[in-house]
């Protein structure tokens, strides 16, 4: 009899444990973004070498829609930066995953403006977009926050 009860307990403990772990994962996925996020689309790079502004081609940005961004880069003294090398990555800090795509610069538009194609955000929540910029004053990085 007691043997049977022990077996039953064992039998149920596995799904109960899985449910608990799943519940924690879902709760993590559902947590709200930090309240103090800087959502500005124009800011100084981390080392202060450049000012970068971004203009998403979709407004508002919708979940799952591929679109482009225009990135504008200027020096500290407001001169446009042409021929910069730009790399884009990002992801969802609260989910531990990156972007679903690999966005690339598709055109140097001149006047410090660059067309980036391949932007897509495949779920609602807090996203970061990291730009690495290599220009005449050296390499620098900047991070933009989005909440979808
Ligand atoms: Cu996610």
Short mmCIF file of C-alpha atoms and ligand atoms in Angstrom, two decimals:
data_model
loop_
_atom_site.label_atom_id
_atom_site.label_comp_id
_atom_site.label_asym_id
_atom_site.label_seq_id
_atom_site.Cartn_x
_atom_site.Cartn_y
_atom_site.Cartn_z
CA UNK A 1 0.00 0.00 0.00
CA UNK A 2 2.63 2.52 1.05
CA UNK A 3 4.68 1.36 -1.92
CA UNK A 4 1.79 2.29 -4.24
CA UNK A 5 1.48 5.75 -2.67
CA UNK A 6 5.20 6.35 -3.11
CA UNK A 7 4.96 5.33 -6.76
CA UNK A 8 2.03 7.63 -7.30
CA UNK A 9 3.91 10.49 -5.71
CA UNK A 10 6.88 9.80 -7.93
CA UNK A 11 4.61 9.57 -10.95
CA UNK A 12 3.10 12.99 -10.28
CA UNK A 13 6.26 14.74 -9.11
CA UNK A 14 7.74 14.79 -12.62
CA UNK A 15 4.89 16.64 -14.39
CA UNK A 16 4.46 18.93 -11.38
CA UNK A 17 8.16 19.83 -11.52
CA UNK A 18 7.95 20.38 -15.30
CA UNK A 19 4.92 22.61 -14.84
CA UNK A 20 6.78 24.65 -12.23
CA UNK A 21 9.82 25.09 -14.50
CA UNK A 22 7.56 25.95 -17.45
CA UNK A 23 5.66 28.42 -15.31
CA UNK A 24 8.87 30.19 -14.31
CA UNK A 25 9.96 30.35 -17.98
CA UNK A 26 6.59 31.78 -19.04
CA UNK A 27 6.65 34.26 -16.16
CA UNK A 28 10.13 35.39 -17.31
CA UNK A 29 8.89 35.79 -20.89
CA UNK A 30 5.92 37.81 -19.71
CA UNK A 31 7.77 40.23 -17.43
CA UNK A 32 7.24 43.87 -18.37
CA UNK A 33 10.14 45.83 -19.83
CA UNK A 34 12.12 47.99 -17.36
CA UNK A 35 10.20 51.17 -16.58
CA UNK A 36 13.19 53.47 -17.14
CA UNK A 37 14.13 52.38 -20.69
CA UNK A 38 15.57 55.10 -22.89
CA UNK A 39 13.42 54.81 -26.01
CA UNK A 40 14.98 57.73 -27.88
CA UNK A 41 15.91 57.15 -31.51
CA UNK A 42 18.84 59.56 -31.48
CA UNK A 43 21.74 59.34 -29.06
CA UNK A 44 25.48 59.56 -28.54
CA UNK A 45 27.54 56.42 -28.98
CA UNK A 46 28.88 54.77 -25.83
CA UNK A 47 32.32 56.44 -26.08
CA UNK A 48 30.80 59.71 -27.29
CA UNK A 49 32.55 59.60 -30.68
CA UNK A 50 29.41 59.95 -32.82
CA UNK A 51 25.76 60.87 -32.72
CA UNK A 52 23.54 58.23 -34.26
CA UNK A 53 19.88 58.49 -35.12
CA UNK A 54 17.66 55.79 -36.53
CA UNK A 55 14.47 56.07 -38.52
CA UNK A 56 12.51 52.82 -38.76
CA UNK A 57 10.71 52.52 -42.11
CA UNK A 58 7.57 51.29 -40.33
CA UNK A 59 5.65 53.43 -37.87
CA UNK A 60 4.51 51.94 -35.64
CA UNK A 61 6.77 48.90 -36.00
CA UNK A 62 4.60 45.80 -36.19
CA UNK A 63 5.57 42.35 -34.98
CA UNK A 64 6.84 40.06 -37.73
CA UNK A 65 7.05 42.60 -40.57
CA UNK A 66 10.35 42.83 -42.45
CA UNK A 67 11.33 46.46 -43.01
CA UNK A 68 14.29 48.80 -43.32
CA UNK A 69 15.82 51.50 -41.15
CA UNK A 70 17.72 54.61 -42.13
CA UNK A 71 20.70 55.24 -39.86
CA UNK A 72 22.28 58.68 -39.70
CA UNK A 73 25.75 59.17 -38.25
CA UNK A 74 27.50 62.41 -37.43
CA UNK A 75 30.69 63.31 -35.64
CA UNK A 76 30.79 65.02 -32.26
CA UNK A 77 30.88 68.35 -34.07
CA UNK A 78 27.83 67.46 -36.19
CA UNK A 79 29.60 66.61 -39.47
CA UNK A 80 27.97 63.74 -41.40
CA UNK A 81 30.04 60.55 -41.40
CA UNK A 82 30.26 58.90 -44.82
CA UNK A 83 31.87 55.52 -45.59
CA UNK A 84 31.38 54.24 -42.06
CA UNK A 85 31.27 50.51 -41.46
CA UNK A 86 28.12 49.54 -39.60
CA UNK A 87 27.18 46.20 -38.07
CA UNK A 88 23.73 45.52 -36.66
CA UNK A 89 22.68 42.97 -34.09
CA UNK A 90 20.29 42.84 -31.19
CA UNK A 91 17.75 40.71 -29.43
CA UNK A 92 15.45 40.44 -26.44
CA UNK A 93 17.37 40.79 -23.14
CA UNK A 94 14.53 39.25 -21.14
CA UNK A 95 14.27 36.22 -23.42
CA UNK A 96 17.94 35.53 -24.07
CA UNK A 97 17.65 35.39 -27.85
CA UNK A 98 18.91 37.51 -30.71
CA UNK A 99 17.32 38.96 -33.82
CA UNK A 100 15.54 36.50 -36.13
CA UNK A 101 17.34 38.09 -39.11
CA UNK A 102 20.80 39.41 -39.98
CA UNK A 103 20.22 43.04 -40.94
CA UNK A 104 22.76 44.55 -43.34
CA UNK A 105 23.59 47.96 -44.69
CA UNK A 106 22.31 47.88 -48.28
CA UNK A 107 23.18 51.40 -49.39
CA UNK A 108 25.31 54.37 -48.42
CA UNK A 109 22.81 57.19 -49.01
CA UNK A 110 25.37 59.98 -48.53
CA UNK A 111 25.25 62.85 -46.02
CA UNK A 112 25.98 60.35 -43.26
CA UNK A 113 22.85 58.31 -44.01
CA UNK A 114 22.77 54.56 -44.50
CA UNK A 115 19.98 52.21 -45.52
CA UNK A 116 19.72 49.07 -43.38
CA UNK A 117 17.58 46.21 -44.66
CA UNK A 118 16.36 43.06 -42.96
CA UNK A 119 14.95 44.43 -39.71
CA UNK A 120 12.31 42.17 -38.18
CA UNK A 121 11.02 41.71 -34.64
CA UNK A 122 9.14 38.48 -34.34
CA UNK A 123 7.46 38.89 -30.94
CA UNK A 124 6.13 41.61 -28.69
CA UNK A 125 8.24 42.88 -25.80
CA UNK A 126 11.51 44.71 -25.18
CA UNK A 127 14.08 44.58 -27.99
CA UNK A 128 17.54 46.11 -28.20
CA UNK A 129 19.24 47.01 -31.47
CA UNK A 130 23.02 47.34 -31.21
CA UNK A 131 24.92 49.27 -33.86
CA UNK A 132 28.69 49.05 -34.16
CA UNK A 133 30.01 52.02 -36.05
CA UNK A 134 33.53 52.29 -37.40
CA UNK A 135 34.27 55.72 -38.80
CA UNK A 136 37.00 58.36 -39.00
CA UNK A 137 37.14 58.81 -35.22
CA UNK A 138 37.40 55.08 -34.51
CA UNK A 139 34.99 52.32 -33.56
CA UNK A 140 32.08 52.88 -31.20
CA UNK A 141 28.77 51.29 -30.31
CA UNK A 142 25.26 52.41 -29.52
CA UNK A 143 22.16 50.59 -28.34
CA UNK A 144 18.56 51.52 -29.09
CA UNK A 145 15.60 50.15 -27.14
CA UNK A 146 12.23 49.29 -28.65
CA UNK A 147 9.09 48.05 -26.99
CA UNK A 148 6.64 46.29 -29.30
CU1 LIG B 1 11.53 36.91 -27.38
#
